[in-house]
Coordinates of C-alpha atoms and ligand atoms in Angstrom, one line a residue:
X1 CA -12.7 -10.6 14.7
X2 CA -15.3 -7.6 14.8
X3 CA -14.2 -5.6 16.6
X4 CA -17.8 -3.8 17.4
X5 CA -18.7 -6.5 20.5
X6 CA -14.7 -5.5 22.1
X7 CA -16.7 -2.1 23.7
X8 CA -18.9 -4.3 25.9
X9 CA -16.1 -5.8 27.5
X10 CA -13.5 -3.4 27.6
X11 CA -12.6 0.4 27.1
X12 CA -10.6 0.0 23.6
X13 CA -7.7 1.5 22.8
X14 CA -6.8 1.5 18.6
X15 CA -3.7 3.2 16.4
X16 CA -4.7 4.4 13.0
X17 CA -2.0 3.8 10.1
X18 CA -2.0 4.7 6.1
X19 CA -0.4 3.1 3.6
X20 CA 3.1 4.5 2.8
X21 CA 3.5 7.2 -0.1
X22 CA 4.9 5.9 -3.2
X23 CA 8.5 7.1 -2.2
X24 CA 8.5 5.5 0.7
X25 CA 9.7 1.8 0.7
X26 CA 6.7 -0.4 1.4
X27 CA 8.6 -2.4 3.7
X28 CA 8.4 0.5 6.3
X29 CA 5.0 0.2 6.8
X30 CA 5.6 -4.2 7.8
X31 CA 8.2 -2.6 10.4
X32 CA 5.5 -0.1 11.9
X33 CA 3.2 -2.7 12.5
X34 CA 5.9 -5.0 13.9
X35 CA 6.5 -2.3 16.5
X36 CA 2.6 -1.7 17.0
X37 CA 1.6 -5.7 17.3
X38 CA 3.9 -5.3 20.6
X39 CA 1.9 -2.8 22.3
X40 CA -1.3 -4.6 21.6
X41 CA -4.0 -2.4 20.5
X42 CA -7.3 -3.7 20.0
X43 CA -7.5 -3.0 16.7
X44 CA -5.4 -1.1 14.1
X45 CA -7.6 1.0 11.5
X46 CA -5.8 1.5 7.8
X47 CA -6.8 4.7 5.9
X48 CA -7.8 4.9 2.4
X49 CA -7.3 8.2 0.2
X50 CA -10.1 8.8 -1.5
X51 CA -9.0 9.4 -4.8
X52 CA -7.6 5.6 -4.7
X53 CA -4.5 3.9 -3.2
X54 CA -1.1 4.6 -4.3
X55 CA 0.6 1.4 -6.3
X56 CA 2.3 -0.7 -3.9
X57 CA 0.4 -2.1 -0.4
X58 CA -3.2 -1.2 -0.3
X59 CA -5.5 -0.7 2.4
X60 CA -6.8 -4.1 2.4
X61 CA -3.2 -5.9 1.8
X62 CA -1.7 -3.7 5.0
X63 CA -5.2 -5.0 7.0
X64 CA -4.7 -8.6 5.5
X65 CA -1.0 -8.1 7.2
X66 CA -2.1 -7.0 10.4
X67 CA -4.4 -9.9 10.9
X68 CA -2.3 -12.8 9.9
X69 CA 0.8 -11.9 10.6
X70 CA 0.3 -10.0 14.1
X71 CA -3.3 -11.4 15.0
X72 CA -4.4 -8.1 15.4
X73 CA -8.3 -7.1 14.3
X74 CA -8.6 -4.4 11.6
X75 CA -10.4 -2.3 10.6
X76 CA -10.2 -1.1 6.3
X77 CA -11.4 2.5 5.9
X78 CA -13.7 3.0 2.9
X79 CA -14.4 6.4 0.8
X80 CA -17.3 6.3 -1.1
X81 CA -17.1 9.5 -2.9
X82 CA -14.8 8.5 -6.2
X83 CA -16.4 4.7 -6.0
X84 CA -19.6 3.1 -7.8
X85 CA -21.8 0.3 -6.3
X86 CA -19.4 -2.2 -8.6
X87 CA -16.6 -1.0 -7.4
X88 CA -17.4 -1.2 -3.6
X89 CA -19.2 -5.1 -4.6
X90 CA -15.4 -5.4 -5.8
X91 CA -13.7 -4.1 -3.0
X92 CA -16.1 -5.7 -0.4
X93 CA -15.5 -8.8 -2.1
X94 CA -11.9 -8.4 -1.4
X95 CA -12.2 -7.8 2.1
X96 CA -13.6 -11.3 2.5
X97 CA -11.6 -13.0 0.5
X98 CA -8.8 -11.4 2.5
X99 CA -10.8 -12.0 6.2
X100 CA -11.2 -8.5 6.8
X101 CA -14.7 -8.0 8.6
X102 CA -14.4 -4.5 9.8
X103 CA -15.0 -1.3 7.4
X104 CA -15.1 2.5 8.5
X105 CA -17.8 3.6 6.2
X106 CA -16.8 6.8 5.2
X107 CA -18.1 9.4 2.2
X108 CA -14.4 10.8 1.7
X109 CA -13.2 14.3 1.4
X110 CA -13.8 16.4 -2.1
X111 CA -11.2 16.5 -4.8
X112 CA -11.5 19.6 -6.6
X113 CA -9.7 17.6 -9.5
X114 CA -12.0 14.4 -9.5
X115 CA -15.5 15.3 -10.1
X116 CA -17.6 12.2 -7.5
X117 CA -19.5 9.6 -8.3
X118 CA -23.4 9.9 -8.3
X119 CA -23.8 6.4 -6.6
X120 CA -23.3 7.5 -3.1
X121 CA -23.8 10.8 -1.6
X122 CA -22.8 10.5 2.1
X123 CA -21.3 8.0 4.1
X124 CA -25.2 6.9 5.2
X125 CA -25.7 5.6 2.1
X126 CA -22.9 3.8 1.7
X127 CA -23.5 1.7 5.4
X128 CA -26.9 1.1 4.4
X129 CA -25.3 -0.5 1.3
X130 CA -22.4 -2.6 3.1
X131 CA -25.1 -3.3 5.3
X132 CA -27.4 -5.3 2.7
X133 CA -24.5 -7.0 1.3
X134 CA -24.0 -9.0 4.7
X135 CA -22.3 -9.9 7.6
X136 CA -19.6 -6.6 7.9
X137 CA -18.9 -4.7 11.3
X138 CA -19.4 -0.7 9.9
X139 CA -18.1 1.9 12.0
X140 CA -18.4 6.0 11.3
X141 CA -16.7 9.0 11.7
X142 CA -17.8 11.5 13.7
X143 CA -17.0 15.0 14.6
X144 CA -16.9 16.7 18.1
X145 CA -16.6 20.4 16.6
X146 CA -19.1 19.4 13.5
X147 CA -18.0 18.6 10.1
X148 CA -16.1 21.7 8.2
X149 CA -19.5 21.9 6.1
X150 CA -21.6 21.5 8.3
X151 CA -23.7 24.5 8.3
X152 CA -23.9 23.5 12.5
X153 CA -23.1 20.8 15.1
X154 CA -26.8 20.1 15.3
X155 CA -27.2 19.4 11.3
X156 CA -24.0 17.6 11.9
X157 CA -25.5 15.4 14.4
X158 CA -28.7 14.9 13.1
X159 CA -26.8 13.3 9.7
X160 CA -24.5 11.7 12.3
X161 CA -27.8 9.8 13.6
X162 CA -28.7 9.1 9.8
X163 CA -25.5 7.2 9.8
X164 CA -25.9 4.9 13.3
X165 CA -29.8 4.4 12.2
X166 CA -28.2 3.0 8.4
X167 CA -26.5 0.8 10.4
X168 CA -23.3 2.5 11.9
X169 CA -22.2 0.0 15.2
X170 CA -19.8 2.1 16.6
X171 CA -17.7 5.5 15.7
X172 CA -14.7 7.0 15.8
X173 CA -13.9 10.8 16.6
X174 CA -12.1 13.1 14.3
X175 CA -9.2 14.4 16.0
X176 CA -9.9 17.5 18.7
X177 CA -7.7 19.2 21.5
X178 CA -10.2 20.3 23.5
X179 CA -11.8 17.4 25.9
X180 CA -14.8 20.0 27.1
X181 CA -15.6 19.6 23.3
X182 CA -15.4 15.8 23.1
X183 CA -17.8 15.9 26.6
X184 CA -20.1 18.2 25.5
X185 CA -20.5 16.3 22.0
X186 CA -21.3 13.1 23.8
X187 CA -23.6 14.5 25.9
X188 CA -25.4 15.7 22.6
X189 CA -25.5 12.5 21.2
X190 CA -26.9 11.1 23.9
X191 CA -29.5 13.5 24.0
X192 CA -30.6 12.5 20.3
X193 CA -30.3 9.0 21.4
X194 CA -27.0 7.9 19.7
X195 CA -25.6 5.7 22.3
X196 CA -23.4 3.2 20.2
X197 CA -19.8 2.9 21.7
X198 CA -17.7 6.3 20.4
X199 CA -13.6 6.6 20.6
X200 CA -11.7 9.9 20.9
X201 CA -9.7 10.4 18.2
X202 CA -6.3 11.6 19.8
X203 CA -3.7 13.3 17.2
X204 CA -0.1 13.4 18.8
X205 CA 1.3 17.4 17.7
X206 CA 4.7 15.9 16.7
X207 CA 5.6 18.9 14.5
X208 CA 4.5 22.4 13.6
X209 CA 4.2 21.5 10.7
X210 CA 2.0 18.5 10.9
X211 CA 0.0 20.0 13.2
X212 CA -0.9 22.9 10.9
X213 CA -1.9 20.6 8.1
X214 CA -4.1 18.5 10.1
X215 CA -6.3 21.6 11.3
X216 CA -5.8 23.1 8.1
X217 CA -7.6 20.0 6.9
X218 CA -10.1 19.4 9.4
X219 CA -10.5 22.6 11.1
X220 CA -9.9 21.5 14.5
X221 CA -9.6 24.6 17.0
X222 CA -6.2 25.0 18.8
X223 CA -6.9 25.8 23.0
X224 CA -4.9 28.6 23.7
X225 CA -2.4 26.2 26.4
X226 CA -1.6 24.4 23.1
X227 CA -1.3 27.5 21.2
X228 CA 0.8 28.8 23.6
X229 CA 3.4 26.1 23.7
X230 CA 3.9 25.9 19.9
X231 CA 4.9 29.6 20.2
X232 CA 6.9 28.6 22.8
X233 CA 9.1 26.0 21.0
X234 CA 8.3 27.4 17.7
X235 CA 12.0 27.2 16.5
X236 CA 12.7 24.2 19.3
X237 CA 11.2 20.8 17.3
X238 CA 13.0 19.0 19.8
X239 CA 11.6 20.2 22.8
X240 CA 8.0 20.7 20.9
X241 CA 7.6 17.1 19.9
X242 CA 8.2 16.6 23.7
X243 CA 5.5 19.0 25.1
X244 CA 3.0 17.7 22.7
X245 CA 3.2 14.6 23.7
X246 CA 3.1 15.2 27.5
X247 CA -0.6 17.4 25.8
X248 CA -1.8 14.1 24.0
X249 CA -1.0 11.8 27.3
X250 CA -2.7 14.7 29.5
X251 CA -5.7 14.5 27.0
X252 CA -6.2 10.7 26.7
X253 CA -5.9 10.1 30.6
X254 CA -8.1 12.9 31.5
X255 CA -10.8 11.0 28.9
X256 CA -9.9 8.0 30.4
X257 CA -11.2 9.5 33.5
X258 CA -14.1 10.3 32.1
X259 CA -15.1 7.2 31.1
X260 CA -14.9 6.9 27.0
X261 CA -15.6 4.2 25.4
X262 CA -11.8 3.9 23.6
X263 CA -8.8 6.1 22.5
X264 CA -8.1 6.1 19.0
X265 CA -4.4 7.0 18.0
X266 CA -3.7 8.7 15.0
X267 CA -0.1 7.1 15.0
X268 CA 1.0 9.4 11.6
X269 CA 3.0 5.6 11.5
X270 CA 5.4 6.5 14.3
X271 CA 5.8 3.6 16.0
X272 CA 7.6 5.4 19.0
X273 CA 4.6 8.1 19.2
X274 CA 2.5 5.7 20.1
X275 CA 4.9 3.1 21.9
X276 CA 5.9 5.9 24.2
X277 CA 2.1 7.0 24.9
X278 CA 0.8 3.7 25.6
X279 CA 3.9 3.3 28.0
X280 CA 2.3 6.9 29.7
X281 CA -1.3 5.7 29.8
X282 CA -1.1 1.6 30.0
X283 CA -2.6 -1.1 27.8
X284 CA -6.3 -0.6 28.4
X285 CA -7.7 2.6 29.1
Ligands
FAD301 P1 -20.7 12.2 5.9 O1 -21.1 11.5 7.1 O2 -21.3 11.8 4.6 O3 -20.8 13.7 6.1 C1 -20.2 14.7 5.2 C2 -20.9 16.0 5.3 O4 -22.2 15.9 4.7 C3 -21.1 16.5 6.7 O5 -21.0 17.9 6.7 C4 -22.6 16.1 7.0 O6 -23.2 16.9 8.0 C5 -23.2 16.2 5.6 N1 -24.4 15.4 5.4 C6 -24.5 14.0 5.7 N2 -25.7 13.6 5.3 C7 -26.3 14.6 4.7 C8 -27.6 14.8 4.1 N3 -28.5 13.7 4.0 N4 -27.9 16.0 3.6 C9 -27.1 17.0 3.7 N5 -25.9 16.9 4.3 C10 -25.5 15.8 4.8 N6 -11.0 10.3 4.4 C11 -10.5 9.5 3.5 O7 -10.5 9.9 2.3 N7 -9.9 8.3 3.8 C12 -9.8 7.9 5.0 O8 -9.3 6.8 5.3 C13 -10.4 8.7 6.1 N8 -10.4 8.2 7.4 C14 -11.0 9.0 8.3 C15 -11.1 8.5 9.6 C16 -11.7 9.2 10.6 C17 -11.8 8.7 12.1 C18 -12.3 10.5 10.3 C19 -13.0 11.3 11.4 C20 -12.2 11.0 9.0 C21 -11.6 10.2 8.0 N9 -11.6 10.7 6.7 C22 -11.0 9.9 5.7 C23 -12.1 12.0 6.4 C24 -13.6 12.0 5.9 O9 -13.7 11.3 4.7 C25 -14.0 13.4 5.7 O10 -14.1 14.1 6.9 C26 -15.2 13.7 4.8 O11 -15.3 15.0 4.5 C27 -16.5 13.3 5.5 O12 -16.7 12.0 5.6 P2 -17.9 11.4 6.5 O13 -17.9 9.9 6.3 O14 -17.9 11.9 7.8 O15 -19.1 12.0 5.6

């Protein structure tokens, strides 16, 4: 199913998982998504790292598994930095074979130790390319505080509109704490005339530690209420964990109230993250 037409009917809600690390026994990514069928997203996204999947489940046997086993729609994410136009042909090629009709066009972050391809320079080029090679639902990233090298939201944006005129059908937030952020961003777009269907990527703070990798990797900024309560239960994980997910479900139902187009959930493949924020915020937002 594409799940592109879903935002005319509906405000979507989606979970994002990754395939497990190679210590990690594969069959504990099965049991997340057995959890995550039963709280019925709309779709479930699968990352790819861009320096290639780890041996064991791929990205596009984990969105093979969501499909046919839970009858959920997926979505495969797709770096283009370390790949060649053969090697996406290849990889698109498996994503039919394997029913898998949604791809998050993406040009991947920088590996200082892999030197990128030459074929594709930004996620534009690589929708326009999935885009002559048929019949593929292509959704982008975007990024409510810019991308980190970025030299400003407004380049940022006006290479975000590159991406939606290549062919982009809807898109799908990095991950932000801030919702003035988020609304102000939208109204941007808008203003430039982007107006395909854009979710709110929503990152749970489950740890301190987790939370300081994500930023550190994304540069999102940290409000000073969140701030405040990691100092607060800074050597309390217990009751931390707990007060960032009473942030997250204060975040997604004051966008809900604002009328956005869907909530993605970064699930970090904790089933009862998300189980217990959809029980907060209901099915459909
Ligand atoms: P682009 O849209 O190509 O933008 C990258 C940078 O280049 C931006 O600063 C942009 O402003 C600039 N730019 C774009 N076009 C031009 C131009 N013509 N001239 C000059 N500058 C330009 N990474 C993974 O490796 N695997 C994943 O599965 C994955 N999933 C993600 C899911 C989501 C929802 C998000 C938000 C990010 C994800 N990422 C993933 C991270 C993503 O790959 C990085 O953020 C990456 O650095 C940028 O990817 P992009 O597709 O946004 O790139």
């Amino acid at each position: 199913m594409k799940v592109g037409s879903l935002f005319a009917k509906k405000k979507v809600v989606s979970f994002e998982v990754f395939p497990p690390k190679p210590d990690v026994p594969i069959e504990n990514i099965y049991r997340t998504l057995g959890t995550l069928k039963d709280l019925k997203p709309d779709f479930i996204s699968v990352t790819y790292g861009a320096g290639g999947s780890a041996p064991g489940a791929s990205t596009a046997d984990i969105c093979e598994a969501i499909q046919e086993q839970h009858q959920i729609a997926s979505v495969a994410h797709l770096p283009c930095i370390n790949e060649t136009r053969e090697s996406v042909l290849e990889k698109l090629q498996i994503f039919r074979q394997k029913g898998i009709e949604n791809i998050l066009a993406l040009r991947g972050d920088r590996n200082p130790n892999l030197p990128p391809k030459t074929d594709f320079h930004y996620a534009a080029d690589l929708i326009a390319f999935i885009r002559e090679q048929g019949d593929f639902d292509i959704a982008a990233a975007c990024y409510p505080e810019g991308h980190p090298e970025a030299p400003d939201l407004e380049t940022d944006i006006q290479h975000l509109k590159e991406k939606v005129d290549a062919g982009a059908m809807h898109l799908i937030s990095q991950l932000f704490f801030h919702n003035p952020d988020f609304y102000a961003f939208r109204e941007k777009l808008a203003r430039k005339g982007i107006t395909v269907p854009m979710e709110a990527g929503i990152m749970p703070v489950t740890s301190k530690k987790s939370i300081e990798r994500m930023v550190s990797l994304c540069g999102a900024s940290i409000p000073s209420r969140l701030s405040k309560l990691m100092a607060r239960y800074a050597d309390d994980p217990v009751s931390l964990k707990a007060a960032g997910l009473e942030y997250a479900i204060v975040q997604i139902l004051d966008l809900q109230s604002q009328g956005v187009d869907g909530i993605h959930i970064y699930t970090m493949n904790n089933p009862d993250v998300a189980r217990y924020i959809m029980e907060q915020i209901g099915e459909e937002c």
